[in-house]
Coordinates of C-alpha atoms and ligand atoms in Angstrom, one line a residue:
X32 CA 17.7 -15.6 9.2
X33 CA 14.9 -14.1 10.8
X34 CA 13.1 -11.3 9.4
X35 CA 11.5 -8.1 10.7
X36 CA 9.8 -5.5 9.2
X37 CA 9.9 -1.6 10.0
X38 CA 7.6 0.9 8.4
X39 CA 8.3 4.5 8.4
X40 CA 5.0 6.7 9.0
X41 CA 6.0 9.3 11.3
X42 CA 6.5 12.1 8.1
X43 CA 4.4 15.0 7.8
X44 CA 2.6 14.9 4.8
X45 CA 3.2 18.4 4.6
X46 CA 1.9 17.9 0.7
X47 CA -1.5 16.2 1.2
X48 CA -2.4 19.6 2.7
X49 CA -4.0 17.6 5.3
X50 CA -4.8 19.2 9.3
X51 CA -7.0 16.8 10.3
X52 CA -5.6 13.1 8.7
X53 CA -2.2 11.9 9.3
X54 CA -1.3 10.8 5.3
X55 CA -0.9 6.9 6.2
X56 CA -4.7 7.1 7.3
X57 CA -5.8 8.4 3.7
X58 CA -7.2 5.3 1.5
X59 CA -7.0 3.7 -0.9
X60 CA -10.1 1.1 -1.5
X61 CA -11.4 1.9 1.5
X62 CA -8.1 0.9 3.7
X63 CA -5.8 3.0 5.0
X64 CA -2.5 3.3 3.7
X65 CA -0.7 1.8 6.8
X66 CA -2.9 -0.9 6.8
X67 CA -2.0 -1.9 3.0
X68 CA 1.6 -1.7 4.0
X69 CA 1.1 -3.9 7.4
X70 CA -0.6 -6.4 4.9
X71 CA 2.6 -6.8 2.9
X72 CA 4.3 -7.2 5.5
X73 CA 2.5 -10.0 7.3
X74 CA 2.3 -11.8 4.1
X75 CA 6.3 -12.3 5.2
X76 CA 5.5 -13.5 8.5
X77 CA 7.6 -11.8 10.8
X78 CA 8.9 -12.0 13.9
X79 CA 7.9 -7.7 14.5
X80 CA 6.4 -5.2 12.4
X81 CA 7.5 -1.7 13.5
X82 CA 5.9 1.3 12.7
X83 CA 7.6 4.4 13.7
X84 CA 5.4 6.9 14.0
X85 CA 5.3 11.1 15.3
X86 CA 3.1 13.7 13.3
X87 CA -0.6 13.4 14.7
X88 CA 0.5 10.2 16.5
X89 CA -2.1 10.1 19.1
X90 CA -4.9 10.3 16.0
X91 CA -2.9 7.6 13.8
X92 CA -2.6 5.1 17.3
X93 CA -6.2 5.3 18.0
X94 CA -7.3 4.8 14.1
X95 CA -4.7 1.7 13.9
X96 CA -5.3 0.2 17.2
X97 CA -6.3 -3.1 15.0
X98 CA -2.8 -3.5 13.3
X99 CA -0.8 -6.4 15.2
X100 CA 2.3 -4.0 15.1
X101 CA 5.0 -2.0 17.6
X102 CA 4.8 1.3 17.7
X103 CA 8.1 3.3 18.0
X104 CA 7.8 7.3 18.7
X105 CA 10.1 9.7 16.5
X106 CA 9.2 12.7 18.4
X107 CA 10.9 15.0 15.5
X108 CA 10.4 14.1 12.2
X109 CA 14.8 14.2 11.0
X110 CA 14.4 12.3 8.3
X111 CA 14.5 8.7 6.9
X112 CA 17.7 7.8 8.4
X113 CA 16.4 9.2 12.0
X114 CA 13.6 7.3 11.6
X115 CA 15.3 3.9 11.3
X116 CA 17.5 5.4 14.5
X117 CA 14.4 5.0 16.5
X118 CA 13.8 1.6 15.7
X119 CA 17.4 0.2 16.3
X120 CA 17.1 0.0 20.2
X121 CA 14.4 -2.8 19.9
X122 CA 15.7 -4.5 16.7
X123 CA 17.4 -8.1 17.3
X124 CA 21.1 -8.5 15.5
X125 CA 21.3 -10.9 12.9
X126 CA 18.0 -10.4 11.3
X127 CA 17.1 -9.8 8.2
X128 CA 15.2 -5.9 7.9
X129 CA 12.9 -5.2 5.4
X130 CA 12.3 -1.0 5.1
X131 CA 8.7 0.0 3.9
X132 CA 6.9 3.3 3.4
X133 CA 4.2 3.4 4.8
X134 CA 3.1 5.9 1.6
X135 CA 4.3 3.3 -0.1
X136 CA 0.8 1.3 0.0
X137 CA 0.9 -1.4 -3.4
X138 CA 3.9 -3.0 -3.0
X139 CA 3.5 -6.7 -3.1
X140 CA 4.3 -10.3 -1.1
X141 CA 6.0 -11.2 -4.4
X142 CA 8.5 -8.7 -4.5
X143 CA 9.1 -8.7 -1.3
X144 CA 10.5 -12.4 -1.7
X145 CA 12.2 -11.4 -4.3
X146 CA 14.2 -8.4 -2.1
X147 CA 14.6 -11.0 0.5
X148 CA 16.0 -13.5 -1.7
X149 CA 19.0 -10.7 -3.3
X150 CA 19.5 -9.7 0.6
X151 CA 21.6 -11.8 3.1
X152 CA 24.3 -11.0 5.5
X153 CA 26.3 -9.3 3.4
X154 CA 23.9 -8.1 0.9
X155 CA 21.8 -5.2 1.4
X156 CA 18.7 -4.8 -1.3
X157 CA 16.7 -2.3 -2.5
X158 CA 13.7 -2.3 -5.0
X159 CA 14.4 0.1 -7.8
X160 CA 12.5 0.7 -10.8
X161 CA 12.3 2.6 -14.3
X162 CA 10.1 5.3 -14.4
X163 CA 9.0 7.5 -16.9
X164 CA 8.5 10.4 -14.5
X165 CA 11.6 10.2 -12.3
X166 CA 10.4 13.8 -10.8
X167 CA 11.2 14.0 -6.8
X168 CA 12.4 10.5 -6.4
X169 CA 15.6 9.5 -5.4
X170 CA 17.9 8.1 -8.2
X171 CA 20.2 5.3 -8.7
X172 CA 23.6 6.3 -9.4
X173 CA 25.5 3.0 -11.2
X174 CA 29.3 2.7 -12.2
X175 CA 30.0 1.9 -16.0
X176 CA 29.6 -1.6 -15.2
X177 CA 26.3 -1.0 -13.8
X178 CA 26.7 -1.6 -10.4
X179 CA 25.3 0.5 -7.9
X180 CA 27.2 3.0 -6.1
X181 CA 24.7 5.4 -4.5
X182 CA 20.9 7.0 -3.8
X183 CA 21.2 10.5 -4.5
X184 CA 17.5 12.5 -3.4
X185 CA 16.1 15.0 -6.3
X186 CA 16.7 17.8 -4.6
X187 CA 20.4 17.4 -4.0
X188 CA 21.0 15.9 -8.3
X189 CA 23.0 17.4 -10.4
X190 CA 21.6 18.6 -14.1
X191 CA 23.4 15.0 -15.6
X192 CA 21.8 13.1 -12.1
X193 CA 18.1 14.4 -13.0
X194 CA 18.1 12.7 -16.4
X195 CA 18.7 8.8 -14.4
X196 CA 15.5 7.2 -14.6
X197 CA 16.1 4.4 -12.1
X198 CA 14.5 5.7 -9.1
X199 CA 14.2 4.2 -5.7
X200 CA 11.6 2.8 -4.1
X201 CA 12.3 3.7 -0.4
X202 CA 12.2 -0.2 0.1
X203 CA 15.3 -1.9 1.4
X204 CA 16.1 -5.1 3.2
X205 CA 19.1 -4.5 5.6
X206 CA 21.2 -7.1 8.0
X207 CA 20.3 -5.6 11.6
X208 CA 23.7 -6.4 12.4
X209 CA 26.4 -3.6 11.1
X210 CA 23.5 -1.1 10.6
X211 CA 23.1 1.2 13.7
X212 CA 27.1 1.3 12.4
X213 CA 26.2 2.1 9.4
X214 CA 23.4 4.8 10.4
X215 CA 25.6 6.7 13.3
X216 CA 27.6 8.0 9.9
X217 CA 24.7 9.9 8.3
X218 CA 24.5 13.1 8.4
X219 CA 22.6 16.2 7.2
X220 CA 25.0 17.9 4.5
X221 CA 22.3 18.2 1.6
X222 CA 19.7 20.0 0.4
X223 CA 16.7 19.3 3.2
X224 CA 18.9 19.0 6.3
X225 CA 17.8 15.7 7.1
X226 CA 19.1 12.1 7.6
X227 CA 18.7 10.0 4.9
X228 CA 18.2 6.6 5.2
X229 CA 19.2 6.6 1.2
X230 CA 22.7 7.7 2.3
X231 CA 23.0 4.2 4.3
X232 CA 23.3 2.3 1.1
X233 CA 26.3 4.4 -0.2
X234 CA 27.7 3.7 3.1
X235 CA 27.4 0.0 3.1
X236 CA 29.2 -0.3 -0.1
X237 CA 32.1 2.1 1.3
X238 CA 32.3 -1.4 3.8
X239 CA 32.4 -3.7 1.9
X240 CA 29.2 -5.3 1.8
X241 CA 27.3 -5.3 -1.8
X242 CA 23.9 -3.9 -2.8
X243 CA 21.7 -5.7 -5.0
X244 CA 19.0 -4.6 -7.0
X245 CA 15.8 -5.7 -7.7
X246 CA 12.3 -4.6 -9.7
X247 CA 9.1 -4.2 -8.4
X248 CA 6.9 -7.2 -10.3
X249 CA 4.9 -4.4 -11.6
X250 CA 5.5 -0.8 -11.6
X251 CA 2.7 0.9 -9.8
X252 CA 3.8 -1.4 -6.2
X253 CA 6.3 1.3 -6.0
X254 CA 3.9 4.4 -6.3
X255 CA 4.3 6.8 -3.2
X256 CA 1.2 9.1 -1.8
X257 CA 2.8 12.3 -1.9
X258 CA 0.0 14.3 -2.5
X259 CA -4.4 14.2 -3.5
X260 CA -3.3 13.7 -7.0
X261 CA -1.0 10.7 -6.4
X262 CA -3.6 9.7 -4.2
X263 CA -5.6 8.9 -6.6
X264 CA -3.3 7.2 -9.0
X265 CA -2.6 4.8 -6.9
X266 CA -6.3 4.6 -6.1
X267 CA -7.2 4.3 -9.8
X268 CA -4.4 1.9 -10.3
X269 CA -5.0 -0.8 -7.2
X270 CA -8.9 -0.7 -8.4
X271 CA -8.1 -1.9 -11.8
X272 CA -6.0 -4.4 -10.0
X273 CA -9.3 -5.5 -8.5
X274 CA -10.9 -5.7 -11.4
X275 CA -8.8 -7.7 -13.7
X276 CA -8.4 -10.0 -10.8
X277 CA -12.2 -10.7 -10.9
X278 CA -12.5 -11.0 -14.5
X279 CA -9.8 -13.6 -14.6
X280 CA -12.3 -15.2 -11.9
X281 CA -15.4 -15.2 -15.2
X282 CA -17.1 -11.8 -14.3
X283 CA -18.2 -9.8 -16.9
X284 CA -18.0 -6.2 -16.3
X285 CA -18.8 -3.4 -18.5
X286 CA -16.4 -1.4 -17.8
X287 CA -13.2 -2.4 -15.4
X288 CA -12.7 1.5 -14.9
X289 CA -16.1 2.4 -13.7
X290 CA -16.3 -0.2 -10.3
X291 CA -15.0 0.3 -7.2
X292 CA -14.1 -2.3 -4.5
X293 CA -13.1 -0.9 -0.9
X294 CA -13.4 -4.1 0.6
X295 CA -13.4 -7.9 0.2
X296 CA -15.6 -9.2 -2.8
X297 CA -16.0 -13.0 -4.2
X298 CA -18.1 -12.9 -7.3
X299 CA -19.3 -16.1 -9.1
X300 CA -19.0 -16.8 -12.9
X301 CA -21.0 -15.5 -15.2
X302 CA -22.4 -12.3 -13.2
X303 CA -22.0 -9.3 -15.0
X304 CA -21.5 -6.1 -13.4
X305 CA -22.9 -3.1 -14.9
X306 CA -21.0 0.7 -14.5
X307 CA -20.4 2.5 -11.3
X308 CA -21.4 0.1 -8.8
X309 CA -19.2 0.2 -5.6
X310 CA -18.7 -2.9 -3.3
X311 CA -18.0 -2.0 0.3
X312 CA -16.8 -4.2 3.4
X313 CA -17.5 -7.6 3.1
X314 CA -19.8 -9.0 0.1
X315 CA -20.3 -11.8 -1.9
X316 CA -22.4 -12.6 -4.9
X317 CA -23.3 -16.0 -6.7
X318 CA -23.3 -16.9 -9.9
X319 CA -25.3 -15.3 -12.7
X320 CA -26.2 -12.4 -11.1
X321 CA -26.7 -8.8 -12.8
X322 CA -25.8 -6.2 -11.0
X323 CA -27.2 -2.7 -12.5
X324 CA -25.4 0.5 -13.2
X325 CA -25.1 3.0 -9.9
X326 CA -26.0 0.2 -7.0
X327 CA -23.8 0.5 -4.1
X328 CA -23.5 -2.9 -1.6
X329 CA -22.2 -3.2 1.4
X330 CA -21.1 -5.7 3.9
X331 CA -23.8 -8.3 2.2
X332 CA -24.5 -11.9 0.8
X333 CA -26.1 -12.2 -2.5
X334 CA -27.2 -15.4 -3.8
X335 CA -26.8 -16.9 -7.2
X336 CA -29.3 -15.8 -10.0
X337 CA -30.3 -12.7 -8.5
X338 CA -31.0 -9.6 -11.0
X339 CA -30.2 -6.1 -9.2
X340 CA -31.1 -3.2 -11.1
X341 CA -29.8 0.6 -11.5
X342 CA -29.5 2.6 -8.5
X343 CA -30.7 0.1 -5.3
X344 CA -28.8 0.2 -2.3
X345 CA -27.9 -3.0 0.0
X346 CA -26.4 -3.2 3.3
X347 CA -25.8 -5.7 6.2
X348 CA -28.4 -7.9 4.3
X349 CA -28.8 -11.4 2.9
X350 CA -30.9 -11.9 -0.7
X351 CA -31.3 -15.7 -1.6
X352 CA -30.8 -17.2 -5.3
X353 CA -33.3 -15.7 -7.5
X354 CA -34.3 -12.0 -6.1
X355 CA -35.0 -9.1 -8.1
X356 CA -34.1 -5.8 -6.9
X357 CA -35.0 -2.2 -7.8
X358 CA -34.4 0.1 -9.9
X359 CA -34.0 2.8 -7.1
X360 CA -34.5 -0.3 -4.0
X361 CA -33.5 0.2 -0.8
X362 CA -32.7 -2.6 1.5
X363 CA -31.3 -1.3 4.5
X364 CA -29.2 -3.5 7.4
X365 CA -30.2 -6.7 9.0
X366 CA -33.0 -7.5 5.6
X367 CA -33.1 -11.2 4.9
X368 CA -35.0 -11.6 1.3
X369 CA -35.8 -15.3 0.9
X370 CA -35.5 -16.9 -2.8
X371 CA -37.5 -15.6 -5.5
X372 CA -39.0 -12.4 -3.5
X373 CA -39.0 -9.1 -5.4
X374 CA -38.4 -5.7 -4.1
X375 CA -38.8 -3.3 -6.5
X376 CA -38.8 0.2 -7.3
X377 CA -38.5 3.3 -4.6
X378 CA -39.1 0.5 -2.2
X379 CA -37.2 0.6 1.3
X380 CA -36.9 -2.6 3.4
X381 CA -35.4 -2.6 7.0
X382 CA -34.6 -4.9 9.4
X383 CA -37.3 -7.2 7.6
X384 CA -37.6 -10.7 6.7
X385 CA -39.6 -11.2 2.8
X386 CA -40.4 -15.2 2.6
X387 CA -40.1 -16.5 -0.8
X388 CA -42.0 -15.9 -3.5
X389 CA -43.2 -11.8 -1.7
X390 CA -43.2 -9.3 -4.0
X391 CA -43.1 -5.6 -2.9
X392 CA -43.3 -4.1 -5.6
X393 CA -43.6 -0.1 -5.8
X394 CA -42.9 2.4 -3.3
X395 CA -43.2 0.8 0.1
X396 CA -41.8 0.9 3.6
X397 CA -41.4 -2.2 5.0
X398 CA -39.6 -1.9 8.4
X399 CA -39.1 -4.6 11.5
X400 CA -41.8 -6.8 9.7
X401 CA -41.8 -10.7 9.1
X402 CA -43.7 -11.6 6.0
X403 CA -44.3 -15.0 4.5
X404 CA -44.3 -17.0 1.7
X405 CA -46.2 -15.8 -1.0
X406 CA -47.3 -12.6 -0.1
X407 CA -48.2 -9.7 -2.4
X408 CA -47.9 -6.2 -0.9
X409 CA -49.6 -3.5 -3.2
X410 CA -48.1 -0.2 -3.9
X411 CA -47.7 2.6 -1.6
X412 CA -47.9 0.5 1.3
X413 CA -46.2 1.6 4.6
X414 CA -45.6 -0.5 8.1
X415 CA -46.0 2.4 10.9
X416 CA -43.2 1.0 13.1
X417 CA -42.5 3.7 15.0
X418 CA -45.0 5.3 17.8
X419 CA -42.7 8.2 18.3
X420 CA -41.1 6.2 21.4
X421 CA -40.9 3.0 20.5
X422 CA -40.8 0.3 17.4
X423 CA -42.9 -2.2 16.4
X424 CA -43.3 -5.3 14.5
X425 CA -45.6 -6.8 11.6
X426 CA -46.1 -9.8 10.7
X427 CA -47.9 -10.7 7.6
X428 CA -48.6 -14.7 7.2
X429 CA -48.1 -16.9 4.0
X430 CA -50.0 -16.3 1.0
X431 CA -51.7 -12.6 2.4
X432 CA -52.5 -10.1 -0.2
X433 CA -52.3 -6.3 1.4
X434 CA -54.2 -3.9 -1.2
X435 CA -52.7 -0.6 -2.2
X436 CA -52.5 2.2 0.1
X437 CA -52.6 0.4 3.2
X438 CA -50.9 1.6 6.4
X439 CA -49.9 -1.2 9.2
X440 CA -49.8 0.6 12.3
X441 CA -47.5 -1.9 14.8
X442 CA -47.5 -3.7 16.6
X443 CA -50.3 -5.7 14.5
X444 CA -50.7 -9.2 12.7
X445 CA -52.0 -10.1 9.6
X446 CA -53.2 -13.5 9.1
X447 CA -52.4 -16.1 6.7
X448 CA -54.2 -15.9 3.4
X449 CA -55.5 -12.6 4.5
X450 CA -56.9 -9.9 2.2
X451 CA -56.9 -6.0 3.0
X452 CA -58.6 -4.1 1.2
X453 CA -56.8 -1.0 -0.6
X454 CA -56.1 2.3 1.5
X455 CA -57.2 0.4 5.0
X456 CA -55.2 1.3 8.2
X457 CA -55.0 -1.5 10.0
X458 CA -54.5 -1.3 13.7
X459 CA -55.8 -4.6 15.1
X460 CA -55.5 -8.4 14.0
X461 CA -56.6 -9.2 10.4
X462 CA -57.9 -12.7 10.6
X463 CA -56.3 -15.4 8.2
X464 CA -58.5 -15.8 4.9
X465 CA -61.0 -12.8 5.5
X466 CA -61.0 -9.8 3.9
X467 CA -60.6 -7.0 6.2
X468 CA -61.2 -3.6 5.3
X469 CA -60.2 -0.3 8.0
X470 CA -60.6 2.5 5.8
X471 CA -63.6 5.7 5.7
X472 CA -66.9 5.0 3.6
X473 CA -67.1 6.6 -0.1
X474 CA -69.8 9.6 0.1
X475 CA -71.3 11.7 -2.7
X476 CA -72.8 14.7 -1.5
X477 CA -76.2 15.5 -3.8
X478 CA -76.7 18.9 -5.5
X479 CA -72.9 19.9 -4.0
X480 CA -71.5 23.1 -5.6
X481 CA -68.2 24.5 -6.5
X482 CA -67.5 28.1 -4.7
X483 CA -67.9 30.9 -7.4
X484 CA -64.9 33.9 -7.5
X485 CA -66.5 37.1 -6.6
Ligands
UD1_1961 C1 11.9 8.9 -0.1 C2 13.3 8.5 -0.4 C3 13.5 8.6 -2.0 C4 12.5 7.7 -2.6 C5 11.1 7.9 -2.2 C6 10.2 6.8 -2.7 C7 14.7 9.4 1.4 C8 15.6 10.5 1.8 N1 14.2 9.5 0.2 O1 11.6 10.2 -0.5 O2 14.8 8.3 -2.3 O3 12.6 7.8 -4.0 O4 11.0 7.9 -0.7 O5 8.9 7.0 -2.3 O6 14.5 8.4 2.2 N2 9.3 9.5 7.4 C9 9.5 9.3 8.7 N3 10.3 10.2 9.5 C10 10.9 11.3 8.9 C11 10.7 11.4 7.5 C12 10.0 10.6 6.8 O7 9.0 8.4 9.3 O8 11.6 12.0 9.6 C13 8.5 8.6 6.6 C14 7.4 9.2 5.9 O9 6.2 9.3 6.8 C15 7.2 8.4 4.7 C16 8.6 7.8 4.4 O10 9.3 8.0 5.6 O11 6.2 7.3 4.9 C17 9.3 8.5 3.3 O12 9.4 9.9 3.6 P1 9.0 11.0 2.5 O13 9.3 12.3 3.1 O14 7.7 10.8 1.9 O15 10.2 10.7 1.5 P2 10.3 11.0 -0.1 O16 10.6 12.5 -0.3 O17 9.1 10.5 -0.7
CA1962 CA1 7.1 9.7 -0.1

């Protein structure tokens, strides 16, 4: 049977406190919510994914324009079972329908399979799981014999209800083709005067047709985002996921609960990653590399060998095997460092290409500049790329040596081999192997004398 997938994102989030961000946009490692939920479902590959969607619709379209899905307008938020109401119209019969939450963000391709596998024409699943917190979940009432016989919601338990510690997930796989039946019997006789999809289930078995259970393959896939603090749980949780996912790849890091991934990441064996270094977008580091406490990278390739220290920053840039970086560096988008260069402390590189072998080494600005091979630029030194209108570019051939202090006011060249003298500005061509010097004569005034206070 075909499958299709539905996820039900139209709720209010009435306890994320929340005006401005419909919950299924809040994150969780840098993706939204929905967009963790889409990925699950994709990873079944079916024939729709559904979203249903209502509070701050127009906001959550716009942000999720990306996902490949069908939107499907519940213009009052009823309940669960309303929600699934809206759907029904464009849902084929005999299908297969997987139910997700789309607060519901860790839940994973493996138990999905597995809900598929217990589901079938005549079998409706649900994932269910022991918690030790059952608090406002829905439990699962079983018969003697253990089979299930109902969902009944927290607020509606009785005292004996409460102390069930099987709760459900809010993830169900249904066949499409008794369940509009099925749903046109719910109605709102409990405690928050909605339609509950949970009620479905009960109703199902009323016709006949079983329910099977089945258990997350680890707990946390069937965290909700109910509020900031679950929030981060399930934050806190799908990080460590992360992380034990790269140390079973041979990366060392110092401590798996002090890194943060909101992004893609491929690290190579043998790097070690030091404490509270966050990887954002799109990067991808070698092998052997160190990366120091407190760096944040973005959206960048780092070569193999390369030695980052405490506190740099690195975005939209490339660094080749064997760079050393920082403490307290800067490279800033569209940087290309070339193998061996060095940038090191409260040093800022943008839009800049180092050749191999350049060191900057202290507190520089180096900013739409080309520099070659071999090319040593002395403290304190600053490209002036900027004229107030426009920006320029430096270039700075092989093997130059730019002294301390010197300011390159662009557009301007310095030539190969080159040598500037310490605290020059340099406004005009500084021929290859000379030594140029742009910079006000020394002067001691004779028989000069401090002021006296009167
Ligand atoms: C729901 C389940 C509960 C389960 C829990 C697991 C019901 C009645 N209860 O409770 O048994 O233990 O999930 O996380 O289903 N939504 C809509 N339209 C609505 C109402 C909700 O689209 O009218 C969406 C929400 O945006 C959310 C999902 O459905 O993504 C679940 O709704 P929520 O209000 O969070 O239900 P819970 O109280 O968590
Ligand atoms: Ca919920």
């Amino acid at each position: 049977m075909r499958v299709s997938v539905v996820i039900l994102a139209a709720g209010r989030g009435t306890r994320m406190l929340s005006s401005h961000v419909p919950k299924v946009l809040h994150t969780i490692g840098g993706k939204s919510l929905l967009d963790h939920v889409v990925s699950a479902a994709q990873s079944l590959d079916p024939e729709n994914i559904f979203v249903v969607y209502g509070h701050q619709g127009d906001v959550l379209r716009e942000q999720s324009s990306h996902l490949p899905v069908t939107w499907v307008l519940q213009e009052e938020q009823l309940g669960t079972g309303h929600a699934l109401i809206q759907v029904m119209p464009h849902v084929k019969i005999h299908q297969q329908l997987i139910v997700l939450s789309g607060d519901v963000p860790l839940i994973s391709s493996f138990t999905l399979r597995e809900l598929l596998r217990v589901s079938s024409q005549n079998h409706v699943g649900v994932v269910t799981a022991n918690v030790d917190d059952p608090a406002g979940l829905g439990r699962i009432v079983r018969d003697h014999q253990g089979n299930f016989l109902a969902i009944v919601e927290h607020k509606d338990a009785t005292h004996a209800q409460r102390s069930i510690t099987e709760v459900n997930s809010g993830i169900y796989c249904f066949p499409t083709a008794c369940l509009s039946h099925w749903l046109s019997q719910v109605n709102a006789n409990n405690a928050q005067k909605e339609l509950y999809l949970t009620d479905v289930l009960g109703i199902a078995l009323q016709e006949g047709v079983k329910v099977n259970t089945v258990l997350p393959q680890h707990n946390h896939e069937i965290l909700g985002v109910n509020d900031r603090i679950q929030l981060a749980l399930v934050e806190r949780c799908y990080q460590k996921q992360r992380a034990e996912l790269l140390m079973l790849q041979g990366v060392t890091l110092r401590d798996p609960a002090r890194v943060d991934i909101r992004g893609e990441l491929v690290v190579g064996q043998d790097s070690v990653i030091d404490c509270n270094v966050i990887f954002e977008d799109k990067v991808s580091i070698g092998v052997n590399c160190f990366i120091g406490s407190n760096c944040i990278i973005k959206n960048s390739v780092i070569g193999d060998g390369v030695i980052i220290k405490a506190n740099s920053m690195i975005e939209d840039s490339v660094v080749e095997d064997h760079c050393h970086i920082g403490p307290f560096a800067r490279i800033r988008p569209d940087s290309y460092l070339e193998q061996y260069s060095h940038v090191g402390n409260f040093v800022e590189i943008k839009k800049s290409r180092l050749g191999h072998s350049s060191k900057v080494n202290h507190l520089s600005y180096i900013g739409d500049a080309s520099v070659g091979h071999r090319v040593n630029i002395g403290a304190g030194t600053i490209t002036c790329n900027y004229d107030g209108v426009n920006k320029h570019q430096t270039t700075i051939g092989d093997g130059a040596f730019i002294g301390s202090g010197t300011e390159l006011v662009a557009p301007v060249e310095v030539g190969a081999g080159a040598f500037i003298g310490a605290g020059s500005t340099i406004t005009q061509h500084a021929p290859p192997h000379e030594l140029t010097l742009a910079r006000v004569k020394q002067e001691t005034i004779k028989d000069w004398k401090r002021r006296e206070k009167k």
